[in-house]
Structure formats: C-alpha cells, structure tokens
C-alpha cells in the first residue's frame, strides 16, 4: 500500500496482559491514496520498535506499507478513537511481518501530495462557525463536524 500520511497519533504505552510487569506500545496513523479512499493503520510492539517507527515519518510524508495484516474494524469502538474512514477494514503493522518505508521526494507522486489538503468528511456534513453561533441552542448536545481554517498563529 502506498499513500500519503494525513494524520498520526502519539506513541502510548499500555500494560501487557500476557507479560505481567511489561508494557506494549502503540501508535496509529491514517493514509490516503485517492480523493475517496483512506484507511487507519495501527502498530503495536516493543517500545524501541514503536518509537523508532513513529519517528521515521510525519504527516505529509508518502509511505509504502509492505505486508500489513488486514482486519475488519469494529466501527463503534474504532471510530471513537480514530478518524472515520470509508473502508470497513484497518491495517495492522507488526514488527515481525511488516515494513513501513518513507518514499523519497523523487519517488513521491505529486497527486498523492495534493490529497493531504482534502477534507476527510463529506462536504455536506459540516457546520461553519457562523452556523454554530447562529443556531447554538438547537445544536446543544449534538456532535458536529466543523470545517475551519487557521488564519494566523501568534
């Protein structure tokens, strides 16, 4: 699978239920290879492997993922902590079986780079900040998708 990284989580550690007293580490990212398709990728493993893998690329990089495990995602549970994707699958990367490589600038397709700036939600499924201000009372308690742009940081 080749795609541009459009989102990434921080590395986290959890107690390992199989090996009491040790920890397993994880992080996730989302890759996109077309305007319509993107998928979540999770990686679990030893601290050294996960930290090294996480530091090997960033949002905006093009990556090649070799030999991931394809799993059916549990929509309710998965999408609480990850971006909602159009696929009913997710990719799992393991230290023993999978490889993630960053594409060089020469290998990167400019079409992939343009995907970095496309919204991941349906354009009809957003509220503007003006809509929220104008209709605040009627939207109380609802979960909303907001589309906004940062004009400046200071």
mmCIF file of C-alpha atoms in Angstrom:
data_model
loop_
_atom_site.group_PDB
_atom_site.id
_atom_site.type_symbol
_atom_site.label_atom_id
_atom_site.label_comp_id
_atom_site.label_asym_id
_atom_site.label_seq_id
_atom_site.Cartn_x
_atom_site.Cartn_y
_atom_site.Cartn_z
ATOM 1 C CA UNK A 1 0.000 0.000 0.000
ATOM 2 C CA UNK A 2 1.351 3.429 -0.924
ATOM 3 C CA UNK A 3 -0.222 6.615 0.404
ATOM 4 C CA UNK A 4 0.296 9.990 1.998
ATOM 5 C CA UNK A 5 0.076 10.220 5.803
ATOM 6 C CA UNK A 6 -2.844 12.539 6.606
ATOM 7 C CA UNK A 7 -2.966 12.014 10.372
ATOM 8 C CA UNK A 8 -0.930 10.460 13.157
ATOM 9 C CA UNK A 9 -1.297 9.793 16.889
ATOM 10 C CA UNK A 10 1.314 9.937 19.636
ATOM 11 C CA UNK A 11 3.037 6.808 20.939
ATOM 12 C CA UNK A 12 1.319 5.344 24.014
ATOM 13 C CA UNK A 13 2.253 2.531 26.354
ATOM 14 C CA UNK A 14 -0.111 0.018 27.971
ATOM 15 C CA UNK A 15 0.454 -2.779 30.489
ATOM 16 C CA UNK A 16 0.922 -6.065 28.622
ATOM 17 C CA UNK A 17 -1.747 -8.532 29.770
ATOM 18 C CA UNK A 18 0.294 -11.510 28.581
ATOM 19 C CA UNK A 19 3.588 -10.490 30.206
ATOM 20 C CA UNK A 20 2.741 -9.022 33.588
ATOM 21 C CA UNK A 21 5.098 -6.187 34.535
ATOM 22 C CA UNK A 22 5.958 -5.218 30.952
ATOM 23 C CA UNK A 23 4.388 -2.771 28.524
ATOM 24 C CA UNK A 24 3.280 -2.854 24.900
ATOM 25 C CA UNK A 25 3.388 0.297 22.824
ATOM 26 C CA UNK A 26 1.160 1.550 20.050
ATOM 27 C CA UNK A 27 0.527 4.439 17.697
ATOM 28 C CA UNK A 28 -1.707 4.911 14.723
ATOM 29 C CA UNK A 29 -1.846 6.879 11.524
ATOM 30 C CA UNK A 30 -4.145 7.387 8.571
ATOM 31 C CA UNK A 31 -3.011 7.130 4.946
ATOM 32 C CA UNK A 32 -4.768 8.239 1.790
ATOM 33 C CA UNK A 33 -4.166 7.121 -1.797
ATOM 34 C CA UNK A 34 -7.071 8.808 -3.615
ATOM 35 C CA UNK A 35 -9.636 11.562 -3.023
ATOM 36 C CA UNK A 36 -12.172 8.953 -1.902
ATOM 37 C CA UNK A 37 -10.149 6.307 -0.048
ATOM 38 C CA UNK A 38 -8.144 6.442 3.157
ATOM 39 C CA UNK A 39 -7.554 3.878 5.885
ATOM 40 C CA UNK A 40 -6.386 3.744 9.501
ATOM 41 C CA UNK A 41 -3.179 1.901 10.338
ATOM 42 C CA UNK A 42 -2.296 0.658 13.834
ATOM 43 C CA UNK A 43 1.022 -0.622 15.071
ATOM 44 C CA UNK A 44 1.748 -2.497 18.297
ATOM 45 C CA UNK A 45 5.057 -3.727 19.661
ATOM 46 C CA UNK A 46 8.091 -3.166 21.802
ATOM 47 C CA UNK A 47 8.867 0.394 22.921
ATOM 48 C CA UNK A 48 12.031 0.666 20.782
ATOM 49 C CA UNK A 49 10.284 -0.549 17.619
ATOM 50 C CA UNK A 50 7.198 1.656 18.004
ATOM 51 C CA UNK A 51 9.116 4.812 18.912
ATOM 52 C CA UNK A 52 11.559 4.283 16.041
ATOM 53 C CA UNK A 53 8.738 3.638 13.569
ATOM 54 C CA UNK A 54 6.780 6.667 14.746
ATOM 55 C CA UNK A 55 9.809 8.923 14.400
ATOM 56 C CA UNK A 56 10.598 7.637 10.881
ATOM 57 C CA UNK A 57 7.818 9.650 9.178
ATOM 58 C CA UNK A 58 5.418 12.531 9.779
ATOM 59 C CA UNK A 59 2.131 13.875 8.448
ATOM 60 C CA UNK A 60 2.626 14.805 4.784
ATOM 61 C CA UNK A 61 5.141 12.051 4.058
ATOM 62 C CA UNK A 62 4.457 9.381 1.478
ATOM 63 C CA UNK A 63 4.886 5.859 2.862
ATOM 64 C CA UNK A 64 4.905 2.348 1.477
ATOM 65 C CA UNK A 65 3.492 -0.338 3.772
ATOM 66 C CA UNK A 66 4.536 -3.886 2.968
ATOM 67 C CA UNK A 67 2.777 -6.972 4.330
ATOM 68 C CA UNK A 68 0.279 -5.414 6.741
ATOM 69 C CA UNK A 69 -2.405 -7.544 8.324
ATOM 70 C CA UNK A 70 -5.856 -6.523 7.019
ATOM 71 C CA UNK A 71 -8.522 -6.656 9.730
ATOM 72 C CA UNK A 72 -12.212 -5.842 9.832
ATOM 73 C CA UNK A 73 -12.688 -2.794 12.019
ATOM 74 C CA UNK A 74 -15.154 -2.661 14.878
ATOM 75 C CA UNK A 75 -16.881 0.564 13.793
ATOM 76 C CA UNK A 76 -18.279 1.742 17.120
ATOM 77 C CA UNK A 77 -15.120 1.082 19.093
ATOM 78 C CA UNK A 78 -12.563 2.012 16.437
ATOM 79 C CA UNK A 79 -14.134 5.247 15.307
ATOM 80 C CA UNK A 80 -14.333 6.592 18.819
ATOM 81 C CA UNK A 81 -10.536 6.978 18.811
ATOM 82 C CA UNK A 82 -9.654 7.122 15.074
ATOM 83 C CA UNK A 83 -10.830 9.089 12.062
ATOM 84 C CA UNK A 84 -13.944 7.647 10.434
ATOM 85 C CA UNK A 85 -12.858 6.005 7.165
ATOM 86 C CA UNK A 86 -14.886 4.806 4.177
ATOM 87 C CA UNK A 87 -13.387 1.324 4.478
ATOM 88 C CA UNK A 88 -14.708 -1.425 6.733
ATOM 89 C CA UNK A 89 -11.086 -2.513 7.245
ATOM 90 C CA UNK A 90 -7.980 -1.320 9.043
ATOM 91 C CA UNK A 91 -4.318 -2.234 8.622
ATOM 92 C CA UNK A 92 -2.187 -3.645 11.409
ATOM 93 C CA UNK A 93 1.588 -3.380 11.298
ATOM 94 C CA UNK A 94 3.701 -5.846 13.238
ATOM 95 C CA UNK A 95 7.412 -5.783 13.919
ATOM 96 C CA UNK A 96 7.974 -9.332 12.660
ATOM 97 C CA UNK A 97 5.969 -9.229 9.435
ATOM 98 C CA UNK A 98 5.508 -5.657 8.174
ATOM 99 C CA UNK A 99 7.736 -2.933 6.766
ATOM 100 C CA UNK A 100 6.991 0.801 6.528
ATOM 101 C CA UNK A 101 9.242 2.809 4.221
ATOM 102 C CA UNK A 102 9.189 6.536 3.550
ATOM 103 C CA UNK A 103 9.171 7.405 -0.151
ATOM 104 C CA UNK A 104 11.899 9.781 -1.285
ATOM 105 C CA UNK A 105 10.966 13.128 -2.860
ATOM 106 C CA UNK A 106 11.859 11.637 -6.250
ATOM 107 C CA UNK A 107 9.508 8.669 -5.774
ATOM 108 C CA UNK A 108 6.594 10.705 -4.460
ATOM 109 C CA UNK A 109 3.732 11.263 -6.851
ATOM 110 C CA UNK A 110 2.550 14.902 -6.803
ATOM 111 C CA UNK A 111 -1.049 13.596 -6.987
ATOM 112 C CA UNK A 112 -0.556 11.986 -3.569
ATOM 113 C CA UNK A 113 0.696 15.236 -2.057
ATOM 114 C CA UNK A 114 -2.423 17.083 -3.231
ATOM 115 C CA UNK A 115 -4.549 14.611 -1.206
ATOM 116 C CA UNK A 116 -3.098 15.976 2.025
ATOM 117 C CA UNK A 117 -5.360 19.029 1.899
ATOM 118 C CA UNK A 118 -8.669 17.341 1.072
ATOM 119 C CA UNK A 119 -11.244 17.065 3.871
ATOM 120 C CA UNK A 120 -11.967 13.517 5.017
ATOM 121 C CA UNK A 121 -15.663 14.207 5.559
ATOM 122 C CA UNK A 122 -18.492 14.718 3.087
ATOM 123 C CA UNK A 123 -18.627 18.438 2.184
ATOM 124 C CA UNK A 124 -22.357 18.433 3.041
ATOM 125 C CA UNK A 125 -21.687 17.136 6.587
ATOM 126 C CA UNK A 126 -20.055 20.270 8.056
ATOM 127 C CA UNK A 127 -21.228 23.225 10.072
ATOM 128 C CA UNK A 128 -19.492 26.553 9.673
ATOM 129 C CA UNK A 129 -18.601 28.514 12.795
ATOM 130 C CA UNK A 130 -21.269 31.058 11.757
ATOM 131 C CA UNK A 131 -23.925 28.318 11.637
ATOM 132 C CA UNK A 132 -22.965 27.171 15.105
ATOM 133 C CA UNK A 133 -23.132 30.699 16.535
ATOM 134 C CA UNK A 134 -26.489 31.368 14.840
ATOM 135 C CA UNK A 135 -28.049 28.010 15.803
ATOM 136 C CA UNK A 136 -26.268 27.268 19.074
ATOM 137 C CA UNK A 137 -29.366 26.445 21.133
ATOM 138 C CA UNK A 138 -30.823 23.973 18.631
ATOM 139 C CA UNK A 139 -27.445 22.215 18.265
ATOM 140 C CA UNK A 140 -26.962 21.748 22.005
ATOM 141 C CA UNK A 141 -25.896 18.163 22.835
ATOM 142 C CA UNK A 142 -25.271 17.141 19.214
ATOM 143 C CA UNK A 143 -21.914 16.021 17.831
ATOM 144 C CA UNK A 144 -20.927 18.285 14.945
ATOM 145 C CA UNK A 145 -18.289 18.289 12.244
ATOM 146 C CA UNK A 146 -16.675 21.704 11.921
ATOM 147 C CA UNK A 147 -14.726 22.905 8.911
ATOM 148 C CA UNK A 148 -12.475 25.832 9.775
ATOM 149 C CA UNK A 149 -9.167 27.291 8.661
ATOM 150 C CA UNK A 150 -6.406 28.768 10.809
ATOM 151 C CA UNK A 151 -5.747 32.341 9.663
ATOM 152 C CA UNK A 152 -2.795 33.054 11.921
ATOM 153 C CA UNK A 153 -0.888 31.704 14.875
ATOM 154 C CA UNK A 154 0.632 34.120 17.362
#
